[in-house]
JSON list of C-alpha atoms in Angstrom, two decimals:
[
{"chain": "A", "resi": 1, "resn": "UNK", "atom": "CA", "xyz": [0.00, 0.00, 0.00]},
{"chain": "A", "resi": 2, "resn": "UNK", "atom": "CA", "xyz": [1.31, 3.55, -0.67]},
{"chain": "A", "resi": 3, "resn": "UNK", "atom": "CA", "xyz": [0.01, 6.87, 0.24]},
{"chain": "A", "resi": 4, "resn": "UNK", "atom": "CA", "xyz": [0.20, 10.20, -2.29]},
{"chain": "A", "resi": 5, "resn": "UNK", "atom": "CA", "xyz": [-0.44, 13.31, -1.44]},
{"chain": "A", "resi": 6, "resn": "UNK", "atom": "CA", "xyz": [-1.25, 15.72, -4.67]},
{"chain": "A", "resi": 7, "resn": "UNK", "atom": "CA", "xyz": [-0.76, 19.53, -3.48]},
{"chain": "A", "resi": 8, "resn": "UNK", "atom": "CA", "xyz": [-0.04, 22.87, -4.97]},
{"chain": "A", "resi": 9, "resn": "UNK", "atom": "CA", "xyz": [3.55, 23.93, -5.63]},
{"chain": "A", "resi": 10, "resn": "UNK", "atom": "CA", "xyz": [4.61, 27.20, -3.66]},
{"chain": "A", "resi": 11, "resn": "UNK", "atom": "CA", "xyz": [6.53, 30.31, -5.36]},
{"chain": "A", "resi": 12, "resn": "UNK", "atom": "CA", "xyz": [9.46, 29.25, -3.04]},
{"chain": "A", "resi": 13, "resn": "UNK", "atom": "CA", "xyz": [9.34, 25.68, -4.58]},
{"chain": "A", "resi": 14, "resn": "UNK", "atom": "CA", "xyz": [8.72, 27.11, -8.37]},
{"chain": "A", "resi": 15, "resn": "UNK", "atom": "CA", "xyz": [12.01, 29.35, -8.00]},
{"chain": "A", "resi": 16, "resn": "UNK", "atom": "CA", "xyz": [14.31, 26.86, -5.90]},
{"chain": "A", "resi": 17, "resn": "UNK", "atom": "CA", "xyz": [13.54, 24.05, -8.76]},
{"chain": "A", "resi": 18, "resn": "UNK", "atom": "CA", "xyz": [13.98, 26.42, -11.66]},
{"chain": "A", "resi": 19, "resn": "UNK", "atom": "CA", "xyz": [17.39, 27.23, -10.27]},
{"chain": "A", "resi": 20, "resn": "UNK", "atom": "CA", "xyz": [18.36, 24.00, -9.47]},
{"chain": "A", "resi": 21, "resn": "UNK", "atom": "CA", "xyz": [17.28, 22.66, -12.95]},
{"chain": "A", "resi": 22, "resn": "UNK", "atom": "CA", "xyz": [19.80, 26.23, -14.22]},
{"chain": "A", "resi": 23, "resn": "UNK", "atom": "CA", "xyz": [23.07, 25.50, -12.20]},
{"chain": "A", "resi": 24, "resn": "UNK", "atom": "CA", "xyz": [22.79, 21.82, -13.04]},
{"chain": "A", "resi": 25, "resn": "UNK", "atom": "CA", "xyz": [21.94, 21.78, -17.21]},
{"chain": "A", "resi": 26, "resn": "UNK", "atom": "CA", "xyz": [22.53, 25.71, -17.95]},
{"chain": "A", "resi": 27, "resn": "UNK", "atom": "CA", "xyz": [19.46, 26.64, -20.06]},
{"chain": "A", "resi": 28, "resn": "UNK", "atom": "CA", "xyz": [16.17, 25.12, -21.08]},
{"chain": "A", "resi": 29, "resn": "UNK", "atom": "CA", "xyz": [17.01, 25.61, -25.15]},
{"chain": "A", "resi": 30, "resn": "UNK", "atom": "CA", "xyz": [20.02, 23.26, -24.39]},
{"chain": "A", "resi": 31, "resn": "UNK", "atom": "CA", "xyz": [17.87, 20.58, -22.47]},
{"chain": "A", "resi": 32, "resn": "UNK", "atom": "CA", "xyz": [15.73, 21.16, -25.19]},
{"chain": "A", "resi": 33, "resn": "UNK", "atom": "CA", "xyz": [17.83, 20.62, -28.18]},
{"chain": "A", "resi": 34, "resn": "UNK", "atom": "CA", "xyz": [19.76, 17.68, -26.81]},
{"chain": "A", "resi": 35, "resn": "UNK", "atom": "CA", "xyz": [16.46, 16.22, -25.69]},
{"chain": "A", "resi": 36, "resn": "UNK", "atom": "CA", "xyz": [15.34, 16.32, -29.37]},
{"chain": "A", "resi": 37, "resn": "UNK", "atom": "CA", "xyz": [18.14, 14.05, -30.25]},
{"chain": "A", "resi": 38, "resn": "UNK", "atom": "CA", "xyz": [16.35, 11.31, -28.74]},
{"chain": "A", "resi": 39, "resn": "UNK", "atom": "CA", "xyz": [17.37, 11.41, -24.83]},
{"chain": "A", "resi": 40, "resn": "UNK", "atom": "CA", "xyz": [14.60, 10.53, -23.22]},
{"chain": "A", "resi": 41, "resn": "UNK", "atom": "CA", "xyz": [15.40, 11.66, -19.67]},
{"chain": "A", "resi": 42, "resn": "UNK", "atom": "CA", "xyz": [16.29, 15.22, -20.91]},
{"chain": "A", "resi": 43, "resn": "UNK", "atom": "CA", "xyz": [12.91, 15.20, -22.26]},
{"chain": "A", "resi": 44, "resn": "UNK", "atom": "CA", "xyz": [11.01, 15.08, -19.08]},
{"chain": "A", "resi": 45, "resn": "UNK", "atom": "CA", "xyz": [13.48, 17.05, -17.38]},
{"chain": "A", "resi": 46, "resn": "UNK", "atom": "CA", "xyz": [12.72, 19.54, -20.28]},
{"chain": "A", "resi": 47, "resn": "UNK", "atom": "CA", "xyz": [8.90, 19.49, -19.95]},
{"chain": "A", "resi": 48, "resn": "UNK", "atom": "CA", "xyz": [8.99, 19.82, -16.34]},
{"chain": "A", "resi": 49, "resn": "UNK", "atom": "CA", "xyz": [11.43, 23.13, -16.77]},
{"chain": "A", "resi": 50, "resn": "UNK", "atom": "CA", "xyz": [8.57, 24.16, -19.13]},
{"chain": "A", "resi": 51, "resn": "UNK", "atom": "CA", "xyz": [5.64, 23.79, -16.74]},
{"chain": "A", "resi": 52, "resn": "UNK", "atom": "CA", "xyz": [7.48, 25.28, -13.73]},
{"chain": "A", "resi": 53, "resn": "UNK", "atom": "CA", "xyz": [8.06, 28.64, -16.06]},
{"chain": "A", "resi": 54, "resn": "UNK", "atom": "CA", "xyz": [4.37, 28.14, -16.83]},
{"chain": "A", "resi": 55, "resn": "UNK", "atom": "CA", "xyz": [3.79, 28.24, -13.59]},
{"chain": "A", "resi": 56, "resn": "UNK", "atom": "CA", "xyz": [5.81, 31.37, -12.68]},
{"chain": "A", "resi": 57, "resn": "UNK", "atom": "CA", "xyz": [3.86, 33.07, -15.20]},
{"chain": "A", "resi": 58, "resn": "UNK", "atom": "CA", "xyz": [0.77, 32.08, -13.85]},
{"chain": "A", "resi": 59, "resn": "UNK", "atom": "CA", "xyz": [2.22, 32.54, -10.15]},
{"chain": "A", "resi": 60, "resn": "UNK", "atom": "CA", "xyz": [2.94, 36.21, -11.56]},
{"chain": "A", "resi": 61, "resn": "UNK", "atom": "CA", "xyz": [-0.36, 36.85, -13.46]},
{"chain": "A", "resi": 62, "resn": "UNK", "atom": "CA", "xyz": [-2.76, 35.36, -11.00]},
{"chain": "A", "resi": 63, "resn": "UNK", "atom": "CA", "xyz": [-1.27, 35.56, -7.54]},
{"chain": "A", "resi": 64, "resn": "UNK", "atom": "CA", "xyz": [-1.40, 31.73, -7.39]},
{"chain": "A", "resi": 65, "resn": "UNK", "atom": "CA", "xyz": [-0.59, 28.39, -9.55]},
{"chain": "A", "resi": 66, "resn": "UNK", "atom": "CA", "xyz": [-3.05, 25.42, -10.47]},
{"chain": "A", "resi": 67, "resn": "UNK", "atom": "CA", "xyz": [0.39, 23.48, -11.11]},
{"chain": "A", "resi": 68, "resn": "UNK", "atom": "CA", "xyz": [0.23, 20.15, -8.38]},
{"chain": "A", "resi": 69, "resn": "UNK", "atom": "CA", "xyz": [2.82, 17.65, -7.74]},
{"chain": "A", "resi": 70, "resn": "UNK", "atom": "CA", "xyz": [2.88, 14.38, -6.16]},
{"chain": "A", "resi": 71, "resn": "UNK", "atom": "CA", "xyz": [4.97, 13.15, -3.10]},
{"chain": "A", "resi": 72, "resn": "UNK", "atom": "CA", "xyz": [4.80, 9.92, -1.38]},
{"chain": "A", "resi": 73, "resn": "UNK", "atom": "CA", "xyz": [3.92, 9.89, 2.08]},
{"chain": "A", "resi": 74, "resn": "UNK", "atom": "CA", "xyz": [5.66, 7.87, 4.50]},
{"chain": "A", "resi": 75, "resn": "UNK", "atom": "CA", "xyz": [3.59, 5.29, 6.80]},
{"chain": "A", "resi": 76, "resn": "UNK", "atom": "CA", "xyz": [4.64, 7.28, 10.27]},
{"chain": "A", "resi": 77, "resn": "UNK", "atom": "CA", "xyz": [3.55, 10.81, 8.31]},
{"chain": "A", "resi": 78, "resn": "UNK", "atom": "CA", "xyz": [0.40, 8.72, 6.76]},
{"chain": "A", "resi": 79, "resn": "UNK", "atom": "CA", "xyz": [-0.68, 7.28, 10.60]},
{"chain": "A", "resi": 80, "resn": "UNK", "atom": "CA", "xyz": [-0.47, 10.96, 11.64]},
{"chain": "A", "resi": 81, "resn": "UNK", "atom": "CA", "xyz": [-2.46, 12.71, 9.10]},
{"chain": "A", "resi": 82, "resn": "UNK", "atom": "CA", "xyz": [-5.12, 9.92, 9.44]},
{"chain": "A", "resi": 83, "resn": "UNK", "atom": "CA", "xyz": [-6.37, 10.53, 12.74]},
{"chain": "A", "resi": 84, "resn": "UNK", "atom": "CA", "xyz": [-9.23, 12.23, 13.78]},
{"chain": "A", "resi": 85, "resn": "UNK", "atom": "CA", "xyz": [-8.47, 15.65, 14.77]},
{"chain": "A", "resi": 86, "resn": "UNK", "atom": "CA", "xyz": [-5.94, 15.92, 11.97]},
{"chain": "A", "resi": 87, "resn": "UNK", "atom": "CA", "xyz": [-8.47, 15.57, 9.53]},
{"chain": "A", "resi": 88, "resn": "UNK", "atom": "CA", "xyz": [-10.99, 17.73, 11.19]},
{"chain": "A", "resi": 89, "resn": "UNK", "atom": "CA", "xyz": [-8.13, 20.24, 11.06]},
{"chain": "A", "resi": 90, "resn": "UNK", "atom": "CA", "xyz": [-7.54, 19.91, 7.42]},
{"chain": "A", "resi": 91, "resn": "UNK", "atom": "CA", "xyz": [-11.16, 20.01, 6.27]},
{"chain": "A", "resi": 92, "resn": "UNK", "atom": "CA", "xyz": [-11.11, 23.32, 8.41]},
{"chain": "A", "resi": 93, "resn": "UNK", "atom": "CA", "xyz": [-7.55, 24.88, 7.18]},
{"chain": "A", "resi": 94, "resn": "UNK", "atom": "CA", "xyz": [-9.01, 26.04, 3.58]},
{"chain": "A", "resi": 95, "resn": "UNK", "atom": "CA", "xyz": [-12.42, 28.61, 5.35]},
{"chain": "A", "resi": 96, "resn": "UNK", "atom": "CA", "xyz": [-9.78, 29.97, 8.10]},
{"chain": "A", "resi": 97, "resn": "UNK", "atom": "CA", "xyz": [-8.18, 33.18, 8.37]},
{"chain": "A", "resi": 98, "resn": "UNK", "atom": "CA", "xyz": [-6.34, 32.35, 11.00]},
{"chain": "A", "resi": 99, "resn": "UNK", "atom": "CA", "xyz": [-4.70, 29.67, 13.26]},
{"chain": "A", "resi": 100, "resn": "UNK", "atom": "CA", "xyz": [-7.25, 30.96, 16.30]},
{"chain": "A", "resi": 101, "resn": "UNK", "atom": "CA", "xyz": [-10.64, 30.94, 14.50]},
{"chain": "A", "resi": 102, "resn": "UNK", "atom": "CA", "xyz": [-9.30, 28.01, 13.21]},
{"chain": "A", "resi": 103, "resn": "UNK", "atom": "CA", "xyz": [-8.59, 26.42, 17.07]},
{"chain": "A", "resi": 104, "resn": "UNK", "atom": "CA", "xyz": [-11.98, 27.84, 17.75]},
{"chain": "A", "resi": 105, "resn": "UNK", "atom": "CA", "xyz": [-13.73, 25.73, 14.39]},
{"chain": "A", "resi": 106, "resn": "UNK", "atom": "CA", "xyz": [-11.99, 22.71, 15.82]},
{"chain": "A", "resi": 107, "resn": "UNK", "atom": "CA", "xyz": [-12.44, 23.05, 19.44]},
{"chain": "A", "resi": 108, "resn": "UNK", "atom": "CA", "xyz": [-8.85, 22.53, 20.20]},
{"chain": "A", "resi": 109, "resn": "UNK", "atom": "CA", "xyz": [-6.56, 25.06, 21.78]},
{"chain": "A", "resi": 110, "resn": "UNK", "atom": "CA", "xyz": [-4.31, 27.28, 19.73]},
{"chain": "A", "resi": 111, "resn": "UNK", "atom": "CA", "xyz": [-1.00, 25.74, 21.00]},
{"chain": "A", "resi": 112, "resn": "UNK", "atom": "CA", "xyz": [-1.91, 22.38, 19.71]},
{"chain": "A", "resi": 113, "resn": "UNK", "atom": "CA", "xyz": [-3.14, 23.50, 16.44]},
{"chain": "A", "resi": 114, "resn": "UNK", "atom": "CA", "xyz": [0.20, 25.70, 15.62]},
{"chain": "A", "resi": 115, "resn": "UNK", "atom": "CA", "xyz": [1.97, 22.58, 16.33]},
{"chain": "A", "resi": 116, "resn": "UNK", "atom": "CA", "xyz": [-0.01, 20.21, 14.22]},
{"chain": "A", "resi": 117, "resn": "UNK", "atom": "CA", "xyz": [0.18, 23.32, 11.51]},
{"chain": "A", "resi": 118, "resn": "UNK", "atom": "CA", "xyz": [3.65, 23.58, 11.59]},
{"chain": "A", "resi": 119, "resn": "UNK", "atom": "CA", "xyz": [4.10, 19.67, 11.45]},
{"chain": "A", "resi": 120, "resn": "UNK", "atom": "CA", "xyz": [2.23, 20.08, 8.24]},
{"chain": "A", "resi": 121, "resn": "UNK", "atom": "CA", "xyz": [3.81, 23.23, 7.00]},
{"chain": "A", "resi": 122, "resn": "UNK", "atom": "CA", "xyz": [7.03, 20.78, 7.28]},
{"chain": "A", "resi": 123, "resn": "UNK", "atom": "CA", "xyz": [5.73, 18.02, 4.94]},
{"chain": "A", "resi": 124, "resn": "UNK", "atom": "CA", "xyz": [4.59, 21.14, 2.47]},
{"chain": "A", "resi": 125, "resn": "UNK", "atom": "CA", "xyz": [0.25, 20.04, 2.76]},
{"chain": "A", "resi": 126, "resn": "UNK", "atom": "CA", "xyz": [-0.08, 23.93, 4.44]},
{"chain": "A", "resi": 127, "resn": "UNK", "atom": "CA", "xyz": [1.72, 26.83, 4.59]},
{"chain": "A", "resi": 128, "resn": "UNK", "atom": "CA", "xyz": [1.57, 29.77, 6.94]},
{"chain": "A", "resi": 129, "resn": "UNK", "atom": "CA", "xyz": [0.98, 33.35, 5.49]},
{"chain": "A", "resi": 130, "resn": "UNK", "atom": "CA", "xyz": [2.03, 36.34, 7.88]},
{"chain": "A", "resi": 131, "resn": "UNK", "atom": "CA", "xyz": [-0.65, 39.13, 7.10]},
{"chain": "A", "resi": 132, "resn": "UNK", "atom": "CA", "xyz": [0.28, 41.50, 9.57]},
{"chain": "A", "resi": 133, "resn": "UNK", "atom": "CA", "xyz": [0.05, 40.19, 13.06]},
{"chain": "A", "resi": 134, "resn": "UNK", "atom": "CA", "xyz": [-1.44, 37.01, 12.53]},
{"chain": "A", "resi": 135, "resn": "UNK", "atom": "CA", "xyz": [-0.59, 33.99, 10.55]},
{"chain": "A", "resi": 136, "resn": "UNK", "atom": "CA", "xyz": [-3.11, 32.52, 7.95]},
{"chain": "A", "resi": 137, "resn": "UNK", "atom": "CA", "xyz": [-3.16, 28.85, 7.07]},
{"chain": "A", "resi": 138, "resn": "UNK", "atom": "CA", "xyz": [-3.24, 27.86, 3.39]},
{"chain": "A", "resi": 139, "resn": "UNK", "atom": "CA", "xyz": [-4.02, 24.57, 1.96]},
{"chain": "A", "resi": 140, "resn": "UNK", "atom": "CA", "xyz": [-1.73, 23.29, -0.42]},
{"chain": "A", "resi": 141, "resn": "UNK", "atom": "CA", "xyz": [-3.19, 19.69, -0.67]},
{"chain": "A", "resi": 142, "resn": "UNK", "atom": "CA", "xyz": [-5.83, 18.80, -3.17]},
{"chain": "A", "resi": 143, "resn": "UNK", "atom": "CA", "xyz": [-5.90, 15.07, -2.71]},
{"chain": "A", "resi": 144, "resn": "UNK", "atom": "CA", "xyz": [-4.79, 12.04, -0.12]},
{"chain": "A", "resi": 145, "resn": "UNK", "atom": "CA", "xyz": [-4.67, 9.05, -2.42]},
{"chain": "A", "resi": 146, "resn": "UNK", "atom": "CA", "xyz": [-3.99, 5.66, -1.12]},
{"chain": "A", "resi": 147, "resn": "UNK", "atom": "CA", "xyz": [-3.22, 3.21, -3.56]},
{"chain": "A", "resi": 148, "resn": "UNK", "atom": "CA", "xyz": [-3.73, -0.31, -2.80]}
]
């Protein structure tokens, strides 16, 4: 059995991946012409350099990006997210404006929910916003797939 989780890719990600792909092949025309000559790896690397700029541009145009990846979830992160007041948390995160009202949606206090937030900010399923004072929880995930 394995466990995916499909999510949104932040800005952060976008620009540390589209550097990364840079210092290690140089340019996506190169990628692009040697993937042409029938190298099948630089292909996909090339089409995923091309949806990642897509993505910037849409990051730039629209504030946000419809582009999703997929990560494998390990069984001690899987047993975590499953249980109950983690998923009454995450089918709260996405109507909150902030890590209280969200405590108060969940009946929990605010200590535990910054700690379960952060625990997910670390396996990239939510990320924290600062808008002035307060921090806002966004939902990154779109799906939990397990796959039998």
């Amino acid at each position: 059995m394995r466990i995916f989780i499909r999510r949104r890719i932040t800005l952060e990600e976008i620009l540390e991946r589209i550097e990364k792909l840079r210092s290690i092949y140089g340019n996506i025309e190169t990628v692009y012409k040697q993937a042409l000559s029938s190298d099948t790896r630089l292909l996909e690397i090339y089409l995923e350099w091309k949806a990642l700029r897509d993505a910037l541009k849409e990051y730039e145009e629209d504030g946000e990006t419809l582009y999703t990846i997929e990560q494998e979830v390990k069984p001690e992160i899987a047993r975590r997210l499953f249980t109950k007041n983690m998923l009454k948390l995450l089918g709260e995160v996405r109507s909150s404006e902030s890590i209280s009202a969200l405590a108060s949606k969940v009946g929990r206090s605010v200590a535990n929910v910054y700690r379960d937030l952060k625990f997910l900010e670390s396996i990239r399923v939510v990320v924290l916003r600062r808008e002035g004072k307060r921090l806002r929880p966004e939902l990154l995930m779109r799906e939990l797939v397990l796959q039998l």
